[in-house]
Amino acid sequence: MLNKRKTKDLVLQIVTYGAAFLSIITLSLIVFYVASNGLKLLNIDLIRNNYLAVNHIADIDESIPFCNCEPTKEFKNDVYYSDKWGIALIDDRDLLGKNIVEVYYVHPESPFNEMINKGVGTDVLKLGLNASIIRIAYEDQATSLSRFGAERMILELDLSNSIRELEFTTPGGGIRGSIITTLYLIGLTLLFALPIGIGAALYLNEYARKNKFTSTVRSLIETLTGVPSIIYGLMGLAIFVPFIVNITDATGGNIISGAMTLAVILMPVVIRTTEESLKVVPDDYRFASLALGASKTQTTFKVVLPNAVPGILTATLLAIGRIIGESAALVFAIGTVVKDQIKLTGQSTSLAVHIWSMMSDEPANIELSTTIALIILLIVLILNLSIKFITKNFMKRYGVKA
Amino acid sequence: MQNVIKKPIQRNKATDLLVHQILKGLAILAASFIFVIAGVILIKGLTPFITNNGGIGSVNAWKFLTGNTWLIGDTFASNLYSVGFIIIQTLYVVSLSLLISFPVGVLTALFIAKIAPKKIAEFLRTVIEILASIPSIIYGLFGAGFILKLVYDFSAILGYQSKGGNSVLSTVIILALMTIPTITTISEVAIRSVDKSLIEGSLALGATETQTHFKVVLSAAKSGIFTSAILGVGRALGEATAVSLVAGSRRSGLSFDILDTTSTLTTTMLEGMKDSAGLDYDIRFSVGIVLMAVILIVNFTLNYIKKKVGQVDVK
């Protein structure tokens, strides 16, 4: 009898330990998966570069003299430099594994700094770093192609005296546009959500009487938290998008409508967190201020609110975390077109939607997606730690009186 | 003299009143959004059933709710949209995921609250917090890059050709992983607040610690644990982007095979978001109504069960 009980206990204990262990496994698997796939592409170029590679065809301005200059820095062995043109090239592979010739260095006096654009767009083109050269056609000899490598291209460049045209591609696969969009979204959303959220929290905590009206308002706001974000997206699509299209030059989903949608999603979070921090502010502060002759408004805004700032900061950080991670609502309210030129009234993607947009394409770009995921994970982690830190200090300040 | 003092006080009173009204207005604005959402979804979502939809013909509401095919796209230009099988698929997937996440979540909560030493409990709590704050799109990415391969290999061993791993099983795993943190956090609070005297009483009667945990602590925290399950189901039902990357968008035919592709209400709404007008666009709002209705009905049912279960056990 006792033995049977012991075995049963042991089984239950093992099951419990196993269950608890599962979350650790999940977290390590996710972190390991994201880090192992994403680290490869993580570098500063990724953040600076455009997502879409652009093809340019350019002509050298004949009036600019040859460079004939020494490079201003030392090169590794596999970099090939042309004194005459002031340009260094290197062999590389693109994301698809094809051989490409990349621009490694351009001398400040090189004619490649000011080329004539033969296509549409600006008149003057600059050959940027990491651009990949597709072909160089000369007046006086056969064309150099990228598939013969950087060394041969430099040799042929040195032999030639006149370039007829140069075809090159700007580096793509960067996430500059999505980062800017995400920053815009964070700024605008907070601009919409914080005043309304803090105002509502102030009313509910400082002014509202305990009556039916207040409890109704409270429960309505609470109901908002249960609505899935995709439904918010539909609302944004149906109300905010047409509204912005009417008052600006936007034609479809845009960043402003996306930010308004996010603001509605975040409202309950901001209200709840702010209210909690207002509750922690001791009543003595309010009485003291009122007794000194300050009006209710002065007490609220000059005494209560400043003392609740850490709580509002927590609300802001929580909101930023949600904005960075939100995807379903933004798919509807902004759209899924990855852009490089960011306009407040135009479509573009936040980092999370960028992942979704690449993953739902065929074939899915898992490498870049995991890299973005790694960035998001890092930001979320930092935000979480800061929230913990702030809350801890805040609670310490007022003791556990609340 | 009296006048001089009176004036600022009156002015202060006026500002007080103004500020009071402005803040009240903001609170009412925040509260009114729920009506805005409900109104918009209802109006937009009912349009396909009452209008002619630009010559295509109105959608039959009964067929929409009970049918077995979802035809989307310009090539079809039909009014044959039905979500009947998708509703059942959604409920099927969510209940299977709860079957995994509920026991795991509750046991983890029990471990953190009652069994683990303080340091390990603190560590686990942090792990759960991080898991809860990971955005759903990353779960989706993890599912698409990692779980899909596992499921694909698993189905290959069974001699089954799955659609690259896109299946009920992958969806269930991802949803379970996403709901475990929710369930754990809420259950843990419930378990920790169980009255100490109950536990001591059980131990004094000769029950072992494990028996006490499973028979006394868990049943005393029943109501809170049930709430955690309700919240978990809510999160699973509303999850969209992560699921859309692993579900495999099923267009017709109900299937309970766990290696077959599936569709949920949310993935159906996300699919092929291109047009900004026409039936293809409006019908998403109708699916939105169905989603809200499903969430509300499931919530009410679970809350009803919670009340019943709670009443039986009050001693």
Coordinates of N, CA and C in Angstrom, one line a residue, chain A residues 5 8-9 12-13 15-17 19-20 22-24 26-27 29-30 33-34 195-196 199-200 202-204 207 213 217 220-221 223-224 227-228 230-232 234-235 237-240 264 267 271 295-298 301 325 327-328 331-332 352 355-356 359-360 366 369-370 373 376-377 380-381 384 388, chain B residues 12 15-16 19-20 23-24 26-31 33-37 40-41 44 104 107-108 110-111 115 122-124 126-131 133-139 141-142 144-146 177 180 206 208 210-211 214-215 238 240-241 244-245 266 269-270 273 281 284-285 288 291-292 295:
Chain A
R5 N 1.8 3.9 -3.1 CA 1.7 5.3 -3.0 C 3.0 6.0 -3.4
K8 N 3.4 6.1 -7.1 CA 2.5 7.1 -7.7 C 3.1 8.5 -7.5
D9 N 3.5 8.8 -6.3 CA 4.1 10.1 -6.0 C 5.3 10.4 -6.9
L12 N 4.2 11.2 -10.5 CA 3.6 12.6 -10.5 C 4.7 13.6 -10.4
Q13 N 5.7 13.4 -9.5 CA 6.8 14.3 -9.4 C 7.6 14.4 -10.7
V15 N 6.6 13.9 -13.7 CA 5.8 14.6 -14.7 C 5.8 16.1 -14.4
T16 N 5.8 16.5 -13.2 CA 5.8 17.9 -12.9 C 7.2 18.5 -13.2
Y17 N 8.2 17.8 -12.8 CA 9.6 18.3 -13.2 C 9.7 18.4 -14.7
A19 N 7.4 18.9 -17.0 CA 6.6 20.0 -17.5 C 7.3 21.3 -17.3
A20 N 7.9 21.5 -16.1 CA 8.6 22.7 -15.8 C 9.8 22.8 -16.7
L22 N 10.1 21.8 -19.7 CA 9.7 22.0 -21.1 C 9.8 23.5 -21.5
S23 N 9.4 24.4 -20.6 CA 9.5 25.8 -21.0 C 11.0 26.2 -21.2
I24 N 11.9 25.7 -20.3 CA 13.3 26.0 -20.5 C 13.7 25.5 -21.9
T26 N 11.9 25.0 -24.5 CA 11.3 25.8 -25.6 C 12.1 27.1 -25.8
L27 N 12.4 27.8 -24.7 CA 13.1 29.1 -24.8 C 14.5 28.9 -25.4
L29 N 15.5 26.4 -27.3 CA 15.3 26.1 -28.7 C 15.1 27.3 -29.6
I30 N 14.2 28.2 -29.1 CA 13.9 29.4 -29.9 C 15.1 30.2 -30.0
Y33 N 17.7 28.6 -32.2 CA 17.3 28.6 -33.6 C 17.5 29.9 -34.2
V34 N 17.0 31.0 -33.6 CA 17.1 32.3 -34.1 C 18.5 32.8 -34.2
P195 N -1.3 60.4 -24.4 CA -2.2 61.5 -23.8 C -3.6 60.9 -23.4
I196 N -4.2 60.1 -24.4 CA -5.5 59.6 -24.1 C -5.4 58.6 -22.9
G199 N -4.6 60.4 -19.6 CA -5.8 61.2 -19.2 C -6.9 60.3 -18.6
A200 N -7.2 59.2 -19.3 CA -8.2 58.3 -18.9 C -7.9 57.7 -17.5
L202 N -5.9 59.1 -15.3 CA -6.1 60.1 -14.2 C -7.5 60.3 -13.8
Y203 N -8.4 60.3 -14.8 CA -9.8 60.5 -14.5 C -10.3 59.3 -13.6
L204 N -10.0 58.1 -14.1 CA -10.5 56.9 -13.3 C -10.0 56.9 -11.9
Y207 N -10.4 61.4 -10.3 CA -11.6 62.2 -10.3 C -12.9 61.3 -10.1
F213 N -21.5 54.4 -13.6 CA -20.9 55.0 -14.8 C -19.4 54.6 -14.8
V217 N -17.4 52.3 -17.6 CA -16.3 52.7 -18.4 C -15.1 51.8 -18.2
L220 N -15.6 48.4 -19.9 CA -15.6 48.6 -21.4 C -14.1 48.6 -21.8
I221 N -13.3 49.4 -21.1 CA -11.9 49.5 -21.4 C -11.2 48.1 -21.3
T223 N -12.6 45.3 -21.6 CA -13.1 44.4 -22.7 C -12.1 44.5 -23.9
L224 N -11.6 45.7 -24.1 CA -10.7 45.9 -25.2 C -9.5 44.9 -25.2
V227 N -10.0 41.6 -27.2 CA -10.2 41.6 -28.6 C -8.9 41.2 -29.3
P228 N -8.9 40.2 -30.2 CA -7.7 39.8 -30.9 C -7.2 40.9 -31.8
I230 N -6.1 41.0 -34.7 CA -6.5 40.9 -36.1 C -7.8 41.7 -36.3
I231 N -8.7 41.7 -35.3 CA -9.9 42.5 -35.3 C -9.6 44.0 -35.3
Y232 N -8.6 44.4 -34.5 CA -8.2 45.8 -34.5 C -7.7 46.2 -35.9
L234 N -8.7 45.0 -38.7 CA -9.9 45.2 -39.5 C -10.5 46.6 -39.3
M235 N -10.6 47.0 -38.0 CA -11.1 48.3 -37.7 C -10.2 49.4 -38.3
L237 N -8.4 49.1 -40.9 CA -8.6 49.1 -42.3 C -9.9 49.8 -42.7
A238 N -10.9 49.7 -41.9 CA -12.2 50.2 -42.2 C -12.4 51.7 -41.8
I239 N -11.7 52.1 -40.8 CA -11.9 53.5 -40.3 C -10.7 54.4 -40.5
F240 N -9.6 54.0 -40.0 CA -8.4 54.9 -40.0 C -7.9 55.0 -41.4
V264 N -5.0 52.3 -30.4 CA -6.2 51.7 -29.8 C -5.9 50.4 -29.1
M267 N -4.1 51.2 -25.8 CA -4.9 52.0 -24.8 C -5.1 51.3 -23.5
I271 N -3.5 52.5 -19.9 CA -4.4 53.0 -18.8 C -4.2 52.1 -17.6
S295 N -5.0 73.8 -6.0 CA -6.3 73.4 -6.5 C -6.2 71.9 -6.9
K296 N -7.3 71.3 -7.2 CA -7.3 69.9 -7.6 C -6.4 69.6 -8.8
T297 N -6.6 70.6 -9.8 CA -5.8 70.4 -11.0 C -4.3 70.5 -10.7
Q298 N -3.9 71.5 -9.9 CA -2.5 71.6 -9.6 C -2.0 70.4 -8.8
F301 N -1.6 67.4 -11.4 CA -0.6 67.5 -12.4 C 0.8 67.8 -11.9
G325 N 6.5 44.1 -31.7 CA 6.1 42.7 -32.0 C 4.8 42.6 -32.8
S327 N 2.0 42.2 -35.4 CA 2.1 42.0 -36.8 C 0.7 41.9 -37.5
A328 N -0.2 41.1 -36.9 CA -1.5 40.9 -37.5 C -2.3 42.2 -37.8
V331 N -0.7 44.2 -40.7 CA -0.9 43.7 -42.0 C -2.1 44.3 -42.7
F332 N -3.1 44.5 -41.9 CA -4.3 45.2 -42.4 C -4.2 46.7 -42.5
A352 N 8.4 43.4 -37.7 CA 7.7 42.1 -37.5 C 6.9 41.8 -38.8
I355 N 9.2 40.4 -41.5 CA 9.4 38.9 -41.4 C 8.2 38.2 -42.0
W356 N 7.0 38.7 -41.6 CA 5.8 37.9 -42.1 C 5.7 38.0 -43.6
M359 N 8.2 35.6 -45.0 CA 7.9 34.2 -44.8 C 6.7 33.7 -45.5
S360 N 5.8 34.6 -45.8 CA 4.6 34.1 -46.6 C 4.8 34.2 -48.1
I366 N 14.3 32.6 -45.1 CA 14.5 32.3 -43.6 C 15.7 33.0 -43.0
S369 N 14.9 36.6 -42.3 CA 13.9 36.7 -41.3 C 14.4 36.4 -39.9
T370 N 15.3 35.3 -39.8 CA 15.8 35.0 -38.4 C 16.7 36.2 -37.9
A373 N 14.5 38.6 -36.6 CA 13.9 38.1 -35.4 C 14.9 38.2 -34.2
I376 N 14.8 41.7 -33.0 CA 13.5 41.9 -32.2 C 13.7 41.3 -30.8
L377 N 14.2 40.1 -30.8 CA 14.4 39.4 -29.5 C 15.3 40.2 -28.6
V380 N 13.4 43.2 -27.3 CA 12.4 42.8 -26.3 C 13.0 42.4 -24.9
L381 N 14.2 41.7 -25.0 CA 14.9 41.3 -23.8 C 15.3 42.6 -23.0
N384 N 12.4 44.3 -21.4 CA 11.9 43.5 -20.3 C 12.7 43.8 -19.0
K388 N 11.7 45.6 -15.5 CA 11.9 44.9 -14.2 C 12.6 45.9 -13.2
Chain B
N12 N -9.5 79.1 -10.4 CA -9.1 77.7 -10.1 C -10.2 76.7 -10.2
T15 N -10.9 76.1 -13.9 CA -10.0 75.2 -14.5 C -10.2 73.8 -14.0
D16 N -10.4 73.6 -12.7 CA -10.7 72.3 -12.2 C -11.8 71.6 -12.9
V19 N -10.7 70.8 -16.5 CA -9.8 69.6 -16.6 C -10.5 68.3 -16.3
H20 N -11.4 68.4 -15.3 CA -12.2 67.3 -14.9 C -13.0 66.8 -16.2
L23 N -10.6 65.2 -18.9 CA -10.2 63.9 -18.6 C -11.3 62.9 -18.7
K24 N -12.5 63.3 -18.3 CA -13.6 62.4 -18.4 C -13.9 62.1 -19.8
L26 N -11.7 62.0 -22.2 CA -10.7 61.0 -22.7 C -11.0 59.6 -22.2
A27 N -11.5 59.5 -21.0 CA -11.9 58.1 -20.5 C -13.0 57.6 -21.3
I28 N -14.0 58.4 -21.6 CA -15.2 58.0 -22.4 C -14.7 57.6 -23.8
L29 N -13.8 58.4 -24.4 CA -13.2 58.1 -25.7 C -12.6 56.7 -25.7
A30 N -11.8 56.5 -24.7 CA -11.1 55.2 -24.6 C -12.1 54.0 -24.5
A31 N -13.2 54.3 -23.7 CA -14.2 53.2 -23.5 C -15.0 53.0 -24.8
F33 N -14.2 52.9 -27.8 CA -13.6 52.2 -29.0 C -14.2 50.8 -29.2
I34 N -14.6 50.2 -28.1 CA -15.2 48.8 -28.2 C -16.4 48.9 -29.0
F35 N -17.2 50.0 -28.9 CA -18.4 50.1 -29.7 C -18.1 50.3 -31.2
V36 N -17.0 51.2 -31.3 CA -16.6 51.5 -32.7 C -16.2 50.2 -33.4
I37 N -15.4 49.4 -32.7 CA -14.9 48.1 -33.3 C -16.1 47.2 -33.6
V40 N -18.2 48.7 -36.6 CA -17.6 48.7 -37.9 C -17.6 47.2 -38.4
I41 N -17.2 46.3 -37.6 CA -17.1 44.9 -38.0 C -18.5 44.4 -38.4
K44 N -19.7 46.4 -41.8 CA -18.9 45.9 -42.9 C -19.2 44.4 -43.2
V104 N 0.7 21.1 -19.1 CA 2.1 21.5 -19.0 C 2.1 22.8 -18.2
L107 N 1.2 22.4 -14.5 CA 2.2 21.7 -13.7 C 3.4 22.6 -13.5
T108 N 3.8 23.4 -14.6 CA 4.9 24.3 -14.4 C 4.6 25.3 -13.3
L110 N 2.6 24.9 -10.8 CA 2.7 24.1 -9.5 C 4.2 24.0 -9.1
F111 N 5.0 23.7 -10.0 CA 6.4 23.5 -9.7 C 7.0 24.8 -9.2
I115 N 7.0 23.7 -5.4 CA 8.1 22.6 -5.3 C 9.5 23.2 -5.4
E122 N 12.7 31.5 -9.2 CA 12.9 32.8 -9.8 C 13.4 32.7 -11.2
F123 N 14.3 31.8 -11.5 CA 14.8 31.6 -12.8 C 13.7 31.2 -13.8
L124 N 12.9 30.2 -13.4 CA 11.8 29.7 -14.2 C 10.8 30.8 -14.5
T126 N 11.4 34.0 -14.7 CA 12.0 34.8 -15.7 C 11.8 34.2 -17.1
V127 N 12.1 32.9 -17.2 CA 12.0 32.2 -18.4 C 10.6 32.3 -19.0
I128 N 9.6 32.1 -18.1 CA 8.2 32.2 -18.5 C 7.9 33.6 -19.0
E129 N 8.4 34.6 -18.2 CA 8.1 36.0 -18.6 C 8.7 36.3 -20.0
I130 N 9.9 35.8 -20.3 CA 10.5 36.1 -21.6 C 9.7 35.4 -22.6
L131 N 9.3 34.2 -22.4 CA 8.5 33.4 -23.4 C 7.2 34.2 -23.6
S133 N 6.8 37.4 -23.5 CA 6.9 38.6 -24.2 C 7.5 38.5 -25.6
I134 N 7.9 37.2 -26.0 CA 8.3 37.0 -27.4 C 7.2 37.2 -28.3
P135 N 7.3 38.1 -29.3 CA 6.2 38.4 -30.2 C 5.8 37.1 -31.0
S136 N 4.5 37.1 -31.4 CA 4.0 35.9 -32.0 C 4.7 35.6 -33.3
I137 N 5.1 36.6 -34.0 CA 5.7 36.4 -35.3 C 7.0 35.6 -35.2
I138 N 7.7 35.7 -34.1 CA 8.9 34.9 -33.9 C 8.5 33.5 -33.6
Y139 N 7.4 33.2 -32.9 CA 6.9 31.9 -32.7 C 6.6 31.3 -34.1
L141 N 7.9 32.2 -37.0 CA 9.1 31.9 -37.7 C 9.8 30.6 -37.2
F142 N 9.8 30.5 -35.9 CA 10.4 29.2 -35.3 C 9.6 28.0 -35.8
A144 N 7.9 27.8 -38.6 CA 8.1 27.6 -40.1 C 9.4 27.1 -40.3
G145 N 10.4 27.5 -39.5 CA 11.8 27.0 -39.8 C 12.2 25.8 -39.1
F146 N 11.6 25.5 -38.0 CA 12.1 24.4 -37.1 C 11.0 23.3 -37.0
L177 N 2.8 26.1 -27.5 CA 3.9 26.8 -27.0 C 3.6 28.3 -26.6
I180 N 1.3 28.4 -23.3 CA 1.8 27.9 -22.0 C 2.2 29.0 -21.1
G206 N -1.6 13.1 7.2 CA -0.8 12.0 6.7 C -0.6 11.9 5.2
T208 N 1.0 12.6 1.7 CA 2.4 13.0 1.3 C 2.3 14.4 0.6
T210 N 3.3 15.3 -2.3 CA 2.8 15.2 -3.7 C 1.3 15.1 -3.7
Q211 N 0.8 14.2 -2.8 CA -0.7 14.0 -2.7 C -1.3 15.4 -2.4
F214 N -1.4 17.7 -5.5 CA -2.3 17.4 -6.6 C -3.7 17.3 -6.1
K215 N -4.0 16.9 -4.9 CA -5.4 16.8 -4.5 C -5.9 18.0 -3.7
G238 N -7.4 33.9 -31.2 CA -7.2 35.2 -31.9 C -5.8 35.2 -32.6
A240 N -3.0 35.0 -35.2 CA -3.1 35.1 -36.6 C -1.8 34.8 -37.4
T241 N -0.8 35.7 -37.3 CA 0.3 35.6 -38.1 C 1.1 34.3 -37.9
S244 N -0.6 31.4 -39.4 CA -0.7 31.4 -40.9 C 0.5 30.9 -41.6
L245 N 1.7 30.9 -40.8 CA 2.9 30.4 -41.4 C 3.1 28.9 -41.3
T266 N -8.6 33.0 -38.4 CA -7.7 34.1 -38.6 C -6.8 34.0 -39.8
M269 N -8.6 35.1 -42.8 CA -8.7 36.6 -42.9 C -7.5 37.1 -43.5
L270 N -6.3 36.6 -43.2 CA -5.0 37.1 -43.6 C -4.7 36.8 -45.0
M273 N -4.4 39.2 -48.8 CA -4.8 40.6 -48.5 C -4.3 41.5 -49.7
Y281 N -12.7 41.6 -50.2 CA -12.3 42.5 -49.1 C -13.4 42.5 -48.0
R284 N -13.9 39.4 -45.4 CA -13.0 39.3 -44.2 C -13.7 39.8 -43.0
F285 N -14.5 40.9 -43.2 CA -15.2 41.4 -42.0 C -16.2 40.4 -41.5
G288 N -14.6 38.1 -39.6 CA -14.3 38.8 -38.3 C -15.5 38.6 -37.3
L291 N -15.5 35.2 -36.0 CA -14.4 35.0 -35.0 C -14.8 35.6 -33.7
M292 N -15.4 36.8 -33.7 CA -15.8 37.4 -32.4 C -16.9 36.6 -31.8
I295 N -15.4 33.5 -30.3 CA -14.6 33.8 -29.0 C -15.6 34.0 -27.9

